[in-house]
GROMACS .gro file of C-alpha atoms in nm:
model
  302
    1GLN     CA    1  17.455  -2.612 -20.062
    2LYS     CA    2  17.732  -2.701 -19.818
    3ASN     CA    3  17.920  -2.379 -19.888
    4ASP     CA    4  17.612  -2.188 -19.763
    5ILE     CA    5  17.654  -2.340 -19.417
    6ASP     CA    6  17.906  -2.213 -19.161
    7PHE     CA    7  18.074  -2.544 -19.084
    8LYS     CA    8  18.372  -2.552 -18.845
    9LYS     CA    9  18.300  -2.205 -18.715
   10TYR     CA   10  18.134  -2.242 -18.373
   11GLN     CA   11  18.238  -2.471 -18.089
   12TYR     CA   12  18.050  -2.580 -17.780
   13ASN     CA   13  18.242  -2.776 -17.513
   14ASN     CA   14  18.533  -2.823 -17.755
   15GLN     CA   15  18.300  -2.970 -18.019
   16TYR     CA   16  18.183  -2.813 -18.342
   17ILE     CA   17  17.809  -2.740 -18.336
   18GLU     CA   18  17.744  -2.959 -18.639
   19ASP     CA   19  17.894  -3.258 -18.455
   20ILE     CA   20  17.661  -3.236 -18.154
   21LYS     CA   21  17.443  -3.544 -18.122
   22ILE     CA   22  17.066  -3.518 -18.143
   23LYS     CA   23  17.036  -3.739 -17.834
   24ASP     CA   24  17.235  -3.480 -17.637
   25LEU     CA   25  17.001  -3.200 -17.740
   26LEU     CA   26  16.704  -3.410 -17.632
   27ASP     CA   27  16.838  -3.398 -17.276
   28LYS     CA   28  16.671  -3.102 -17.102
   29ASN     CA   29  16.972  -3.010 -16.887
   30TYR     CA   30  17.211  -3.023 -17.182
   31ARG     CA   31  16.967  -2.818 -17.391
   32THR     CA   32  16.929  -2.553 -17.119
   33GLU     CA   33  17.304  -2.499 -17.105
   34PHE     CA   34  17.326  -2.503 -17.483
   35ILE     CA   35  17.064  -2.225 -17.506
   36LYS     CA   36  17.273  -2.015 -17.267
   37PHE     CA   37  17.570  -2.069 -17.499
   38LEU     CA   38  17.366  -1.962 -17.804
   39LYS     CA   39  17.268  -1.640 -17.627
   40GLU     CA   40  17.628  -1.547 -17.536
   41THR     CA   41  17.765  -1.290 -17.780
   42LYS     CA   42  18.127  -1.186 -17.749
   43THR     CA   43  18.157  -1.079 -18.111
   44GLU     CA   44  17.907  -0.981 -18.379
   45ASP     CA   45  17.949  -1.321 -18.546
   46ASP     CA   46  17.836  -1.496 -18.227
   47GLU     CA   47  17.479  -1.381 -18.292
   48PHE     CA   48  17.452  -1.629 -18.578
   49LYS     CA   49  17.528  -1.944 -18.379
   50SER     CA   50  17.153  -2.002 -18.345
   51THR     CA   51  17.119  -1.943 -18.720
   52LEU     CA   52  17.343  -2.242 -18.789
   53VAL     CA   53  17.161  -2.463 -18.538
   54SER     CA   54  16.820  -2.375 -18.686
   55GLN     CA   55  16.953  -2.430 -19.036
   56LEU     CA   56  17.081  -2.779 -18.955
   57LEU     CA   57  16.765  -2.882 -18.770
   58ILE     CA   58  16.541  -2.764 -19.054
   59ILE     CA   59  16.753  -2.956 -19.305
   60ARG     CA   60  16.707  -3.271 -19.091
   61MET     CA   61  16.331  -3.211 -19.084
   62ILE     CA   62  16.307  -3.167 -19.459
   63GLN     CA   63  16.542  -3.445 -19.566
   64LEU     CA   64  16.466  -3.704 -19.297
   65SER     CA   65  16.124  -3.600 -19.157
   66ASP     CA   66  16.314  -3.604 -18.827
   67VAL     CA   67  16.060  -3.571 -18.544
   68ASN     CA   68  16.337  -3.509 -18.288
   69ALA     CA   69  16.464  -3.216 -18.494
   70PHE     CA   70  16.111  -3.070 -18.488
   71TYR     CA   71  16.094  -3.102 -18.110
   72ILE     CA   72  16.440  -2.955 -18.048
   73LEU     CA   73  16.383  -2.663 -18.285
   74SER     CA   74  16.050  -2.591 -18.115
   75GLU     CA   75  16.213  -2.592 -17.772
   76LEU     CA   76  16.503  -2.370 -17.880
   77SER     CA   77  16.264  -2.127 -18.047
   78LYS     CA   78  16.071  -2.067 -17.726
   79ASP     CA   79  16.358  -1.840 -17.624
   80ASN     CA   80  16.306  -1.515 -17.817
   81ASP     CA   81  16.676  -1.429 -17.818
   82VAL     CA   82  16.758  -1.760 -17.984
   83ALA     CA   83  16.459  -1.751 -18.220
   84TYR     CA   84  16.538  -1.399 -18.348
   85ASN     CA   85  16.864  -1.501 -18.517
   86GLY     CA   86  16.752  -1.862 -18.555
   87VAL     CA   87  16.422  -1.993 -18.681
   88GLU     CA   88  16.283  -1.648 -18.766
   89LEU     CA   89  16.552  -1.608 -19.032
   90TYR     CA   90  16.435  -1.936 -19.187
   91GLY     CA   91  16.062  -1.868 -19.172
   92GLU     CA   92  16.030  -1.883 -19.551
   93LYS     CA   93  16.203  -2.222 -19.574
   94LEU     CA   94  15.982  -2.355 -19.293
   95THR     CA   95  15.672  -2.221 -19.468
   96LYS     CA   96  15.756  -2.404 -19.791
   97PHE     CA   97  15.808  -2.725 -19.596
   98PHE     CA   98  15.476  -2.670 -19.416
   99ILE     CA   99  15.291  -2.633 -19.748
  100GLU     CA  100  15.463  -2.940 -19.890
  101ASN     CA  101  15.415  -3.157 -19.581
  102PRO     CA  102  15.136  -3.026 -19.354
  103LEU     CA  103  15.084  -3.377 -19.213
  104PHE     CA  104  15.430  -3.367 -19.050
  105PHE     CA  105  15.361  -3.035 -18.876
  106ILE     CA  106  15.013  -3.138 -18.761
  107GLN     CA  107  15.120  -3.474 -18.620
  108GLN     CA  108  15.426  -3.336 -18.440
  109GLY     CA  109  15.252  -3.021 -18.324
  110ALA     CA  110  14.966  -3.224 -18.179
  111LYS     CA  111  15.207  -3.471 -18.019
  112TYR     CA  112  15.402  -3.201 -17.836
  113HIS     CA  113  15.114  -2.951 -17.791
  114GLU     CA  114  15.337  -2.715 -17.984
  115THR     CA  115  15.261  -2.402 -18.190
  116THR     CA  116  15.596  -2.218 -18.169
  117LEU     CA  117  15.704  -2.301 -18.524
  118LEU     CA  118  15.361  -2.212 -18.663
  119ASN     CA  119  15.416  -1.860 -18.527
  120SER     CA  120  15.718  -1.832 -18.757
  121ILE     CA  121  15.533  -1.983 -19.053
  122PHE     CA  122  15.203  -1.796 -19.059
  123PRO     CA  123  15.348  -1.445 -19.118
  124GLN     CA  124  15.516  -1.585 -19.433
  125LEU     CA  125  15.201  -1.729 -19.590
  126ASP     CA  126  15.119  -1.402 -19.768
  127GLU     CA  127  15.428  -1.463 -19.982
  128PHE     CA  128  15.295  -1.797 -20.106
  129LEU     CA  129  14.914  -1.807 -20.085
  130VAL     CA  130  14.676  -1.581 -20.276
  131LYS     CA  131  14.405  -1.390 -20.091
  132GLN     CA  132  14.071  -1.348 -20.264
  133SER     CA  133  14.106  -0.969 -20.271
  134PHE     CA  134  14.425  -1.005 -20.479
  135PHE     CA  135  14.230  -1.067 -20.801
  136LYS     CA  136  14.010  -0.761 -20.758
  137ASP     CA  137  14.298  -0.538 -20.650
  138ASN     CA  138  14.502  -0.639 -20.956
  139LEU     CA  139  14.219  -0.626 -21.211
  140GLY     CA  140  14.201  -1.002 -21.257
  141ASP     CA  141  13.901  -1.174 -21.418
  142ILE     CA  142  13.874  -1.529 -21.280
  143ASP     CA  143  13.593  -1.778 -21.218
  144LEU     CA  144  13.626  -1.838 -20.843
  145LYS     CA  145  13.472  -2.141 -20.674
  146ASN     CA  146  13.410  -2.193 -20.307
  147GLY     CA  147  13.692  -2.366 -20.120
  148GLN     CA  148  13.978  -2.299 -20.363
  149LEU     CA  149  14.327  -2.223 -20.231
  150PHE     CA  150  14.574  -2.074 -20.477
  151LEU     CA  151  14.953  -2.072 -20.482
  152PHE     CA  152  15.127  -1.774 -20.642
  153PRO     CA  153  15.251  -1.903 -20.982
  154ASP     CA  154  15.594  -1.738 -20.946
  155LYS     CA  155  15.648  -1.929 -20.620
  156GLU     CA  156  15.603  -2.276 -20.770
  157LYS     CA  157  15.965  -2.295 -20.886
  158GLU     CA  158  16.090  -2.262 -20.527
  159PHE     CA  159  15.943  -2.595 -20.419
  160SER     CA  160  16.087  -2.946 -20.450
  161GLU     CA  161  16.053  -3.137 -20.776
  162SER     CA  162  15.832  -3.402 -20.615
  163PHE     CA  163  15.596  -3.133 -20.488
  164LYS     CA  164  15.580  -2.966 -20.830
  165ARG     CA  165  15.494  -3.300 -20.989
  166LYS     CA  166  15.221  -3.355 -20.731
  167ILE     CA  167  15.046  -3.021 -20.774
  168SER     CA  168  15.078  -3.040 -21.154
  169LYS     CA  169  14.788  -3.288 -21.135
  170PHE     CA  170  14.566  -3.041 -20.947
  171SER     CA  171  14.305  -2.826 -21.119
  172THR     CA  172  14.388  -2.474 -21.232
  173GLU     CA  173  14.192  -2.154 -21.289
  174GLU     CA  174  14.276  -1.913 -21.568
  175CYS     CA  175  14.291  -1.547 -21.471
  176ILE     CA  176  14.288  -1.271 -21.732
  177PHE     CA  177  14.461  -0.961 -21.595
  178SER     CA  178  14.413  -0.612 -21.726
  179PRO     CA  179  14.724  -0.392 -21.705
  180SER     CA  180  14.824  -0.342 -21.343
  181LEU     CA  181  15.132  -0.315 -21.124
  182TYR     CA  182  15.126  -0.697 -21.078
  183THR     CA  183  15.152  -0.755 -21.456
  184ALA     CA  184  15.398  -0.471 -21.518
  185TRP     CA  185  15.112  -0.282 -21.687
  186GLN     CA  186  15.050  -0.550 -21.950
  187ASN     CA  187  14.755  -0.769 -22.040
  188LYS     CA  188  14.834  -1.117 -21.913
  189THR     CA  189  14.667  -1.455 -21.876
  190ILE     CA  190  14.802  -1.659 -21.583
  191ASN     CA  191  14.702  -2.000 -21.451
  192PHE     CA  192  14.668  -2.044 -21.074
  193ILE     CA  193  14.694  -2.392 -20.923
  194ASP     CA  194  14.429  -2.483 -20.668
  195ILE     CA  195  14.625  -2.654 -20.386
  196SER     CA  196  14.323  -2.699 -20.156
  197PRO     CA  197  14.354  -3.083 -20.184
  198LEU     CA  198  14.674  -3.056 -19.975
  199PHE     CA  199  14.458  -2.955 -19.678
  200GLY     CA  200  14.145  -3.148 -19.774
  201GLU     CA  201  14.004  -3.496 -19.732
  202GLU     CA  202  14.327  -3.674 -19.828
  203LEU     CA  203  14.495  -3.506 -19.532
  204LEU     CA  204  14.206  -3.533 -19.286
  205ILE     CA  205  14.162  -3.910 -19.321
  206LYS     CA  206  14.523  -3.952 -19.202
  207LEU     CA  207  14.456  -3.763 -18.878
  208ASN     CA  208  14.322  -3.903 -18.553
  209VAL     CA  209  14.067  -3.706 -18.350
  210PHE     CA  210  14.332  -3.526 -18.144
  211GLU     CA  211  14.527  -3.427 -18.457
  212ARG     CA  212  14.207  -3.303 -18.624
  213ASN     CA  213  14.135  -3.082 -18.325
  214TYR     CA  214  14.489  -2.945 -18.344
  215PHE     CA  215  14.442  -2.873 -18.716
  216ASN     CA  216  14.105  -2.704 -18.658
  217GLN     CA  217  14.223  -2.492 -18.366
  218ASN     CA  218  14.571  -2.391 -18.481
  219ILE     CA  219  14.583  -2.406 -18.860
  220GLN     CA  220  14.240  -2.401 -19.020
  221ASN     CA  221  14.145  -2.055 -18.895
  222THR     CA  222  14.460  -1.909 -19.050
  223LEU     CA  223  14.402  -2.090 -19.380
  224LYS     CA  224  14.049  -1.947 -19.395
  225GLY     CA  225  14.205  -1.612 -19.474
  226TYR     CA  226  14.327  -1.758 -19.805
  227ILE     CA  227  14.047  -2.000 -19.898
  228ILE     CA  228  13.808  -1.864 -20.160
  229ASN     CA  229  13.462  -1.790 -20.024
  230SER     CA  230  13.253  -1.716 -20.332
  231GLU     CA  231  12.934  -1.531 -20.237
  232LYS     CA  232  12.732  -1.741 -20.479
  233THR     CA  233  12.848  -2.077 -20.351
  234ALA     CA  234  12.872  -1.966 -19.989
  235SER     CA  235  12.501  -1.883 -19.981
  236GLN     CA  236  12.425  -2.228 -20.118
  237SER     CA  237  12.643  -2.407 -19.863
  238SER     CA  238  12.413  -2.357 -19.560
  239TYR     CA  239  12.171  -2.643 -19.498
  240ILE     CA  240  11.939  -2.767 -19.221
  241ILE     CA  241  11.924  -3.105 -19.045
  242ILE     CA  242  11.583  -3.268 -19.066
  243ASP     CA  243  11.549  -3.600 -18.882
  244PRO     CA  244  11.229  -3.759 -18.738
  245ASP     CA  245  11.431  -3.882 -18.436
  246GLY     CA  246  11.507  -3.522 -18.338
  247TYR     CA  247  11.879  -3.550 -18.413
  248THR     CA  248  12.126  -3.714 -18.647
  249ASN     CA  249  12.482  -3.837 -18.601
  250LEU     CA  250  12.790  -3.664 -18.734
  251ARG     CA  251  13.024  -3.950 -18.819
  252LYS     CA  252  13.398  -3.972 -18.875
  253ASP     CA  253  13.363  -4.175 -19.197
  254LYS     CA  254  13.100  -4.247 -19.461
  255ASN     CA  255  12.913  -4.535 -19.297
  256THR     CA  256  12.672  -4.603 -19.011
  257SER     CA  257  12.926  -4.803 -18.811
  258SER     CA  258  13.177  -4.517 -18.804
  259GLU     CA  259  13.261  -4.325 -18.485
  260VAL     CA  260  13.002  -4.064 -18.383
  261LEU     CA  261  13.171  -3.725 -18.346
  262GLN     CA  262  12.862  -3.527 -18.247
  263LYS     CA  263  12.484  -3.542 -18.232
  264VAL     CA  264  12.329  -3.265 -18.443
  265LYS     CA  265  11.976  -3.159 -18.349
  266SER     CA  266  11.701  -3.147 -18.609
  267GLY     CA  267  11.657  -2.788 -18.729
  268GLU     CA  268  12.019  -2.689 -18.677
  269HIS     CA  269  12.209  -2.522 -18.959
  270ILE     CA  270  12.522  -2.687 -19.097
  271GLU     CA  271  12.768  -2.602 -19.371
  272VAL     CA  272  12.805  -2.855 -19.652
  273LEU     CA  273  13.168  -2.876 -19.761
  274ASP     CA  274  13.128  -3.161 -20.012
  275ASN     CA  275  12.794  -3.289 -20.146
  276THR     CA  276  12.918  -3.571 -20.368
  277GLY     CA  277  12.792  -3.924 -20.299
  278ASP     CA  278  12.541  -4.044 -20.037
  279TRP     CA  279  12.736  -3.900 -19.743
  280PHE     CA  280  12.799  -3.526 -19.732
  281LEU     CA  281  13.108  -3.377 -19.567
  282VAL     CA  282  12.971  -3.106 -19.337
  283LYS     CA  283  13.075  -2.862 -19.066
  284THR     CA  284  12.856  -2.801 -18.761
  285LYS     CA  285  12.809  -2.466 -18.586
  286GLU     CA  286  13.060  -2.590 -18.325
  287GLY     CA  287  13.320  -2.619 -18.600
  288LYS     CA  288  13.337  -3.000 -18.611
  289GLU     CA  289  13.369  -3.169 -18.950
  290GLY     CA  290  13.236  -3.511 -19.040
  291TYR     CA  291  12.984  -3.700 -19.250
  292ILE     CA  292  12.603  -3.703 -19.246
  293HIS     CA  293  12.384  -3.905 -19.481
  294LYS     CA  294  12.225  -3.685 -19.745
  295SER     CA  295  11.876  -3.803 -19.652
  296ARG     CA  296  11.903  -3.605 -19.326
  297ILE     CA  297  12.015  -3.283 -19.496
  298LYS     CA  298  11.774  -3.033 -19.651
  299SER     CA  299  11.822  -2.694 -19.813
  300PRO     CA  300  11.667  -2.397 -19.628
  301LYS     CA  301  11.423  -2.339 -19.914
  302SER     CA  302  11.283  -2.691 -19.907
   0.00000   0.00000   0.00000
């Protein structure tokens, strides 16, 4: 809401902060001087100049998918003094936007070789994503499947209407809770939405090789802490490559003319992420993901 924003409060070079042009902030020299201004504190209120700037830039990112706003916010946030009263205060809002639109963060982060904003997002994920231990700790009986990623049900209402409509089509798992602190000491049955498709194949096919590497190196490892790893299905996910040529090709897409991402030697173990169809989505021991024809994949027992 507009009345939540401190308009007409701070001036820089005889201009209100909200009237500064994006093109000016893209200029390195202008931005350097502007950061000095944000760090100057003559009164206690001055500390929140960077709060307003971060607020406005995040709004531009959310409403306009403004790539310049992403870049400027990243650059401003590299200064700890500015970030402390700036983007760090809006970590929760950034985290919701990240969950709603991971493609935006991956593409811009890869473009600018940037992880600054992710450092403000990741500490907030515990507020939104359910860890596997949560169900055991809170006496929840649920049928967990490998690869699921759950959003806390009470957090759904904080997201945009379009996002809520999107995830309403995703699968859910019913959890029956015995009385615990989480359920206010009552028996409760709660449905958890599996939002793993947001970070699955639909996302990956939109990424180029460089963006996939960025996702694997800077985001996937953090998400692993929230993705369900059922012991039953995890033990069944390890397979071996068997190919008379001595190796097989890991391909970007599900056909023999697709780009080769890696050659996988016969006898090497791989992890099968999706075994539907003739081409399995797999992960190699090097951490690369791609497709291998099912005829080249055997279970350890066979």
